[in-house]
Amino acid sequence: DDRQVLEELAVLLADEGQFSESRAQWQRLAELAGDNPAERTRIEIEIAALDARLGNVAPAIERLDGLLDDLEPESWLAQEVSRRIETILGRQDDGDALVDYYRERSERRADDVTATLRYAAALARSGRNDEALAIYRGAVAKAPQRRDVRIALVATLERIGRYEAAADEAAALVEAFPEDPDALARLGQLTLRAKLAAGRVAAATAAAEIFARIARLRDDDAQLAVRAAEACVEAANFATFSSPMDEAALLAEQANETSLDDDPLLKQAEALYRLAIERGADVPEHYEYLAEFLHRRGRGDEAVAAWQQMADTAGGGPDDLRRLAETYAQHDYLNEAIAAAEASLAAA
């Protein structure tokens, strides 16, 4: 038998709703799979899915659960098996079917941290957040070096608005993985959200210092400096437009005439963009990042100078000057655009 033809037939039959006939073809493929474990597992997944479509949900879940026992929890096949289980149980009228499955599996297989994570996620999707958090915290205690476990706990706390607790857990994540820029970025974001209600300046100052730590992970890495600067800008936008302070904090900042020009996050961002230039003075894009930042801050003369440095660093040839002219024009610096275009023609 041609396996490809059999599989195409099995898929076609399933698409047409002929589940029994499709299952028979997959069963034939299973007999032809020989000793190839990955292929046999793939076929068993399809057979289980068809069993469920035929109404035999319990045997289908049992078959898939048995496959999980023989797979590495983090493998793509295990993830596919779990996805099929969740799809099947998600069709059930009993909203707790998936919760019950993962609770039973996590109790039976205490070593399967991935199943425990899925159990917690199922609880959270059911609105049982406190139970989910307890499961996540237990998983962290059981597997403290599993980055995904800590990230899931932080994400759940953030989703339900417990920003101070989320920031605390994000700090623990940074402590466990001190060289992870993603962890530092998340900590900075959550620190800002946790402290914002009490005052934008204090929150921004704390967040800015955390973002700056991203650049300090490697003293010669210009891209880390750029990443840290962009994190500061994003956080500054959020703090300005998205999260109101409480009335007392707002009145205090108005009394102090705090302005965007004094924003600690924007000050830190500029310093970090300039640090990227120090670390990579031969990279034109680093000047461009600074120029865009300065332009958005209304500092046109400085932005124009930075764009000129971008062109000079690229070589200052006709194409570089043409691009410079286009950049000026896009940002409404028309006199500078004309001058750069004329210089491009003269250099050609």
CSV table of C-alpha atoms in Angstrom, one decimal:
chain,number,residue,atom,x,y,z
A,1,ASP,CA,0.0,0.0,0.0
A,2,ASP,CA,1.1,3.5,-0.7
A,3,ARG,CA,1.2,5.3,2.7
A,4,GLN,CA,0.8,8.7,1.2
A,5,VAL,CA,-2.3,7.7,-0.8
A,6,LEU,CA,-3.8,6.0,2.3
A,7,GLU,CA,-3.2,9.1,4.4
A,8,GLU,CA,-4.7,11.4,1.8
A,9,LEU,CA,-7.7,9.1,1.6
A,10,ALA,CA,-8.1,9.1,5.4
A,11,VAL,CA,-8.0,12.9,5.6
A,12,LEU,CA,-10.5,13.2,2.7
A,13,LEU,CA,-12.9,10.8,4.4
A,14,ALA,CA,-12.7,12.7,7.7
A,15,ASP,CA,-13.3,16.0,5.9
A,16,GLU,CA,-16.5,14.5,4.5
A,17,GLY,CA,-17.7,13.3,7.8
A,18,GLN,CA,-17.0,9.6,7.2
A,19,PHE,CA,-15.2,9.1,10.5
A,20,SER,CA,-15.5,5.3,10.7
A,21,GLU,CA,-14.1,4.9,7.2
A,22,SER,CA,-11.3,7.4,7.9
A,23,ARG,CA,-10.4,5.5,11.1
A,24,ALA,CA,-10.1,2.3,9.2
A,25,GLN,CA,-7.5,3.9,6.9
A,26,TRP,CA,-5.5,5.3,9.8
A,27,GLN,CA,-5.6,1.8,11.4
A,28,ARG,CA,-4.1,0.4,8.2
A,29,LEU,CA,-1.4,3.0,8.3
A,30,ALA,CA,-0.7,2.1,11.9
A,31,GLU,CA,-0.1,-1.5,10.8
A,32,LEU,CA,2.3,-0.2,8.1
A,33,ALA,CA,4.3,2.1,10.5
A,34,GLY,CA,6.6,-0.6,11.7
A,35,ASP,CA,8.9,0.3,14.5
A,36,ASN,CA,9.0,4.1,13.8
A,37,PRO,CA,7.8,5.5,17.2
A,38,ALA,CA,7.2,9.0,16.1
A,39,GLU,CA,5.1,7.9,13.1
A,40,ARG,CA,3.1,5.4,15.2
A,41,THR,CA,2.4,8.2,17.7
A,42,ARG,CA,1.3,10.6,15.0
A,43,ILE,CA,-1.1,7.9,13.7
A,44,GLU,CA,-2.4,7.1,17.1
A,45,ILE,CA,-3.2,10.8,17.7
A,46,GLU,CA,-5.4,10.8,14.5
A,47,ILE,CA,-7.2,7.5,15.5
A,48,ALA,CA,-7.9,9.0,19.0
A,49,ALA,CA,-9.3,12.2,17.4
A,50,LEU,CA,-11.6,10.1,15.2
A,51,ASP,CA,-12.7,8.0,18.2
A,52,ALA,CA,-13.8,11.2,19.8
A,53,ARG,CA,-15.7,12.4,16.7
A,54,LEU,CA,-17.5,9.0,16.8
A,55,GLY,CA,-18.6,9.7,20.3
A,56,ASN,CA,-16.1,7.5,22.1
A,57,VAL,CA,-14.6,10.3,24.1
A,58,ALA,CA,-13.4,8.3,27.2
A,59,PRO,CA,-11.4,5.8,25.1
A,60,ALA,CA,-10.0,8.6,23.0
A,61,ILE,CA,-8.7,10.5,26.0
A,62,GLU,CA,-7.3,7.3,27.5
A,63,ARG,CA,-5.4,6.6,24.3
A,64,LEU,CA,-4.0,10.1,24.2
A,65,ASP,CA,-3.1,10.1,27.8
A,66,GLY,CA,-1.3,6.8,27.3
A,67,LEU,CA,0.7,8.4,24.5
A,68,LEU,CA,1.7,11.3,26.9
A,69,ASP,CA,3.2,8.8,29.3
A,70,ASP,CA,5.7,7.7,26.7
A,71,LEU,CA,6.7,11.2,25.4
A,72,GLU,CA,9.0,13.8,26.6
A,73,PRO,CA,6.7,16.5,28.1
A,74,GLU,CA,8.4,19.3,26.2
A,75,SER,CA,8.5,17.5,22.8
A,76,TRP,CA,6.4,18.8,19.9
A,77,LEU,CA,4.5,15.5,19.9
A,78,ALA,CA,3.6,15.8,23.5
A,79,GLN,CA,2.4,19.3,22.8
A,80,GLU,CA,0.3,18.1,19.9
A,81,VAL,CA,-1.2,15.3,22.1
A,82,SER,CA,-2.1,17.9,24.8
A,83,ARG,CA,-3.7,20.1,22.2
A,84,ARG,CA,-5.9,17.3,20.9
A,85,ILE,CA,-6.9,16.4,24.5
A,86,GLU,CA,-7.9,20.0,25.1
A,87,THR,CA,-9.8,20.2,21.8
A,88,ILE,CA,-11.8,17.0,22.6
A,89,LEU,CA,-12.6,18.0,26.2
A,90,GLY,CA,-13.3,21.5,25.2
A,91,ARG,CA,-16.3,20.2,23.1
A,92,GLN,CA,-17.9,18.7,26.2
A,93,ASP,CA,-20.8,20.4,27.8
A,94,ASP,CA,-19.1,19.9,31.2
A,95,GLY,CA,-17.0,22.9,31.6
A,96,ASP,CA,-14.9,21.2,34.2
A,97,ALA,CA,-13.9,18.3,32.0
A,98,LEU,CA,-10.5,19.7,31.2
A,99,VAL,CA,-9.8,20.8,34.7
A,100,ASP,CA,-10.7,17.3,36.0
A,101,TYR,CA,-8.5,15.6,33.4
A,102,TYR,CA,-5.4,17.7,34.3
A,103,ARG,CA,-6.0,17.5,38.0
A,104,GLU,CA,-6.1,13.7,37.8
A,105,ARG,CA,-3.1,13.6,35.6
A,106,SER,CA,-1.0,16.0,37.7
A,107,GLU,CA,-1.9,13.9,40.8
A,108,ARG,CA,-1.0,10.7,39.1
A,109,ARG,CA,2.1,12.0,37.4
A,110,ALA,CA,3.7,14.3,39.9
A,111,ASP,CA,6.8,14.4,37.7
A,112,ASP,CA,4.9,15.9,34.8
A,113,VAL,CA,5.3,19.6,35.5
A,114,THR,CA,3.9,20.5,32.1
A,115,ALA,CA,0.6,18.8,33.0
A,116,THR,CA,0.6,20.8,36.3
A,117,LEU,CA,1.0,24.0,34.3
A,118,ARG,CA,-1.9,23.0,32.0
A,119,TYR,CA,-4.0,22.2,35.1
A,120,ALA,CA,-3.4,25.7,36.5
A,121,ALA,CA,-4.1,27.2,33.1
A,122,ALA,CA,-7.4,25.3,32.8
A,123,LEU,CA,-8.4,26.5,36.3
A,124,ALA,CA,-7.6,30.1,35.3
A,125,ARG,CA,-9.6,29.9,32.1
A,126,SER,CA,-12.5,28.7,34.3
A,127,GLY,CA,-12.2,31.8,36.5
A,128,ARG,CA,-10.8,29.9,39.4
A,129,ASN,CA,-7.8,32.2,39.7
A,130,ASP,CA,-6.9,31.6,43.3
A,131,GLU,CA,-6.8,27.9,42.8
A,132,ALA,CA,-4.7,28.4,39.7
A,133,LEU,CA,-2.2,30.6,41.5
A,134,ALA,CA,-1.8,28.0,44.2
A,135,ILE,CA,-1.0,25.4,41.6
A,136,TYR,CA,1.5,27.7,39.9
A,137,ARG,CA,3.2,28.5,43.2
A,138,GLY,CA,3.4,24.8,44.0
A,139,ALA,CA,5.0,24.2,40.5
A,140,VAL,CA,7.5,26.9,41.2
A,141,ALA,CA,8.5,25.3,44.4
A,142,LYS,CA,8.8,21.9,42.7
A,143,ALA,CA,10.7,23.1,39.7
A,144,PRO,CA,12.4,26.5,40.6
A,145,GLN,CA,14.6,26.4,37.5
A,146,ARG,CA,11.7,26.1,35.1
A,147,ARG,CA,11.5,29.5,33.5
A,148,ASP,CA,8.1,28.8,31.9
A,149,VAL,CA,6.6,28.0,35.3
A,150,ARG,CA,7.6,31.3,36.8
A,151,ILE,CA,6.5,33.2,33.6
A,152,ALA,CA,3.1,31.6,33.8
A,153,LEU,CA,2.6,32.6,37.4
A,154,VAL,CA,3.7,36.2,36.6
A,155,ALA,CA,1.3,36.3,33.6
A,156,THR,CA,-1.6,35.1,35.6
A,157,LEU,CA,-1.1,37.6,38.3
A,158,GLU,CA,-0.8,40.4,35.7
A,159,ARG,CA,-3.9,39.3,33.9
A,160,ILE,CA,-6.1,39.5,37.0
A,161,GLY,CA,-4.6,42.9,37.9
A,162,ARG,CA,-2.5,41.9,40.9
A,163,TYR,CA,0.4,44.0,39.8
A,164,GLU,CA,2.3,44.2,43.1
A,165,ALA,CA,2.3,40.5,43.5
A,166,ALA,CA,3.2,40.1,39.8
A,167,ALA,CA,6.1,42.5,40.2
A,168,ASP,CA,7.3,40.5,43.2
A,169,GLU,CA,7.2,37.2,41.2
A,170,ALA,CA,8.9,39.0,38.3
A,171,ALA,CA,11.7,40.0,40.7
A,172,ALA,CA,12.1,36.4,41.7
A,173,LEU,CA,12.3,35.4,38.1
A,174,VAL,CA,15.1,37.9,37.6
A,175,GLU,CA,16.9,36.6,40.6
A,176,ALA,CA,16.6,33.1,39.2
A,177,PHE,CA,17.7,34.2,35.7
A,178,PRO,CA,19.7,37.3,36.2
A,179,GLU,CA,21.1,37.4,32.6
A,180,ASP,CA,17.6,37.2,30.9
A,181,PRO,CA,16.7,40.6,29.3
A,182,ASP,CA,13.1,39.5,28.8
A,183,ALA,CA,12.8,38.9,32.6
A,184,LEU,CA,14.2,42.4,33.3
A,185,ALA,CA,11.9,44.0,30.7
A,186,ARG,CA,8.9,42.3,32.3
A,187,LEU,CA,10.0,43.4,35.8
A,188,GLY,CA,10.3,47.0,34.6
A,189,GLN,CA,6.8,47.0,33.1
A,190,LEU,CA,5.3,45.5,36.2
A,191,THR,CA,7.1,47.7,38.6
A,192,LEU,CA,5.7,50.7,36.7
A,193,ARG,CA,2.2,49.3,36.8
A,194,ALA,CA,2.4,48.4,40.5
A,195,LYS,CA,3.7,51.8,41.5
A,196,LEU,CA,1.9,54.1,39.1
A,197,ALA,CA,-1.2,54.8,41.2
A,198,ALA,CA,1.0,56.4,43.9
A,199,GLY,CA,2.7,58.7,41.4
A,200,ARG,CA,4.1,58.7,37.9
A,201,VAL,CA,7.5,60.1,38.6
A,202,ALA,CA,8.4,57.7,41.3
A,203,ALA,CA,7.1,54.8,39.3
A,204,ALA,CA,8.9,55.9,36.2
A,205,THR,CA,12.2,56.3,38.1
A,206,ALA,CA,12.0,52.8,39.5
A,207,ALA,CA,11.1,51.3,36.1
A,208,ALA,CA,13.8,53.3,34.3
A,209,GLU,CA,16.5,51.9,36.6
A,210,ILE,CA,15.3,48.4,35.9
A,211,PHE,CA,15.3,48.9,32.2
A,212,ALA,CA,18.8,50.3,32.3
A,213,ARG,CA,20.0,47.0,33.8
A,214,ILE,CA,19.2,45.4,30.5
A,215,ALA,CA,22.0,47.4,28.9
A,216,ARG,CA,24.4,46.5,31.7
A,217,LEU,CA,24.1,42.8,31.0
A,218,ARG,CA,26.9,43.1,28.5
A,219,ASP,CA,29.0,46.2,28.4
A,220,ASP,CA,29.8,45.9,24.7
A,221,ASP,CA,26.4,45.1,23.3
A,222,ALA,CA,24.8,48.0,21.5
A,223,GLN,CA,21.6,46.2,20.7
A,224,LEU,CA,20.9,45.6,24.4
A,225,ALA,CA,21.2,49.4,24.9
A,226,VAL,CA,18.7,49.9,22.1
A,227,ARG,CA,16.4,47.4,23.5
A,228,ALA,CA,16.5,49.0,26.9
A,229,ALA,CA,15.9,52.4,25.4
A,230,GLU,CA,12.8,51.1,23.5
A,231,ALA,CA,11.5,49.6,26.7
A,232,CYS,CA,11.8,53.0,28.4
A,233,VAL,CA,9.9,54.7,25.5
A,234,GLU,CA,7.1,52.1,25.5
A,235,ALA,CA,6.8,52.4,29.3
A,236,ALA,CA,6.7,56.2,29.1
A,237,ASN,CA,3.9,56.1,26.6
A,238,PHE,CA,1.9,53.7,28.8
A,239,ALA,CA,2.5,55.8,32.0
A,240,THR,CA,1.4,59.0,30.2
A,241,PHE,CA,-1.7,57.8,28.4
A,242,SER,CA,-3.0,54.5,29.9
A,243,SER,CA,-3.0,54.4,33.6
A,244,PRO,CA,-4.5,57.2,35.8
A,245,MET,CA,-3.0,58.0,39.1
A,246,ASP,CA,-5.0,58.3,42.3
A,247,GLU,CA,-6.2,61.9,43.0
A,248,ALA,CA,-3.7,62.7,45.7
A,249,ALA,CA,-0.7,61.6,43.5
A,250,LEU,CA,-2.1,63.5,40.5
A,251,LEU,CA,-2.5,66.8,42.5
A,252,ALA,CA,1.0,66.4,43.9
A,253,GLU,CA,2.6,66.1,40.5
A,254,GLN,CA,0.5,69.0,39.1
A,255,ALA,CA,1.8,71.1,42.0
A,256,ASN,CA,5.4,70.2,41.1
A,257,GLU,CA,4.7,71.0,37.4
A,258,THR,CA,6.0,67.7,36.2
A,259,SER,CA,6.2,67.6,32.4
A,260,LEU,CA,7.1,65.0,29.8
A,261,ASP,CA,10.5,66.7,29.4
A,262,ASP,CA,11.2,65.6,33.0
A,263,ASP,CA,10.0,62.0,32.5
A,264,PRO,CA,12.7,59.7,34.0
A,265,LEU,CA,11.9,57.1,31.4
A,266,LEU,CA,12.5,59.4,28.5
A,267,LYS,CA,15.7,60.7,30.0
A,268,GLN,CA,16.9,57.2,30.5
A,269,ALA,CA,15.8,56.3,26.9
A,270,GLU,CA,17.9,59.1,25.5
A,271,ALA,CA,20.9,58.1,27.5
A,272,LEU,CA,20.5,54.5,26.4
A,273,TYR,CA,20.2,55.5,22.7
A,274,ARG,CA,23.5,57.5,23.1
A,275,LEU,CA,25.1,54.6,24.8
A,276,ALA,CA,24.2,52.4,21.8
A,277,ILE,CA,26.1,54.9,19.6
A,278,GLU,CA,29.1,54.7,22.0
A,279,ARG,CA,29.1,51.0,21.7
A,280,GLY,CA,28.5,50.9,18.0
A,281,ALA,CA,29.6,54.2,16.5
A,282,ASP,CA,30.1,52.5,13.1
A,283,VAL,CA,26.4,51.4,12.8
A,284,PRO,CA,24.2,54.0,11.0
A,285,GLU,CA,21.0,52.6,12.5
A,286,HIS,CA,22.1,53.7,16.0
A,287,TYR,CA,22.1,57.3,14.9
A,288,GLU,CA,18.8,56.8,13.2
A,289,TYR,CA,17.2,55.5,16.4
A,290,LEU,CA,18.4,58.5,18.3
A,291,ALA,CA,17.2,60.9,15.6
A,292,GLU,CA,13.7,59.4,15.6
A,293,PHE,CA,13.5,59.7,19.4
A,294,LEU,CA,14.7,63.4,19.3
A,295,HIS,CA,12.2,64.2,16.5
A,296,ARG,CA,9.3,62.8,18.5
A,297,ARG,CA,10.4,64.9,21.4
A,298,GLY,CA,10.2,68.0,19.3
A,299,ARG,CA,14.0,68.5,19.2
A,300,GLY,CA,14.3,69.0,15.5
A,301,ASP,CA,17.8,70.5,15.2
A,302,GLU,CA,19.3,67.7,17.2
A,303,ALA,CA,17.3,65.1,15.2
A,304,VAL,CA,18.6,66.6,11.9
A,305,ALA,CA,22.2,66.4,13.2
A,306,ALA,CA,21.7,62.8,14.2
A,307,TRP,CA,20.3,61.9,10.8
A,308,GLN,CA,23.3,63.6,9.2
A,309,GLN,CA,25.6,61.4,11.3
A,310,MET,CA,23.6,58.4,10.1
A,311,ALA,CA,24.4,59.3,6.5
A,312,ASP,CA,28.0,60.1,7.3
A,313,THR,CA,28.5,56.8,9.1
A,314,ALA,CA,27.0,54.9,6.1
A,315,GLY,CA,29.7,56.5,3.9
A,316,GLY,CA,28.2,59.7,2.8
A,317,GLY,CA,27.9,58.6,-0.8
A,318,PRO,CA,25.1,59.5,-3.3
A,319,ASP,CA,22.8,56.7,-2.2
A,320,ASP,CA,23.3,57.6,1.5
A,321,LEU,CA,22.5,61.3,0.8
A,322,ARG,CA,19.5,60.3,-1.3
A,323,ARG,CA,18.2,58.3,1.6
A,324,LEU,CA,18.9,61.2,4.0
A,325,ALA,CA,16.9,63.5,1.7
A,326,GLU,CA,14.0,61.1,1.8
A,327,THR,CA,14.2,60.8,5.6
A,328,TYR,CA,14.1,64.5,6.0
A,329,ALA,CA,11.2,64.9,3.6
A,330,GLN,CA,9.2,62.2,5.4
A,331,HIS,CA,9.6,64.1,8.7
A,332,ASP,CA,8.8,67.5,7.1
A,333,TYR,CA,12.3,69.0,7.2
A,334,LEU,CA,11.9,70.3,3.7
A,335,ASN,CA,14.9,72.7,3.5
A,336,GLU,CA,17.2,69.9,4.8
A,337,ALA,CA,15.7,67.5,2.3
A,338,ILE,CA,16.4,69.8,-0.6
A,339,ALA,CA,20.0,70.4,0.6
A,340,ALA,CA,20.6,66.6,1.0
A,341,ALA,CA,19.1,65.9,-2.5
A,342,GLU,CA,21.3,68.5,-4.1
A,343,ALA,CA,24.4,67.0,-2.3
A,344,SER,CA,23.4,63.6,-3.6
A,345,LEU,CA,23.2,64.8,-7.2
A,346,ALA,CA,26.5,66.6,-6.8
A,347,ALA,CA,28.2,63.5,-5.4
A,348,ALA,CA,26.9,61.2,-8.2
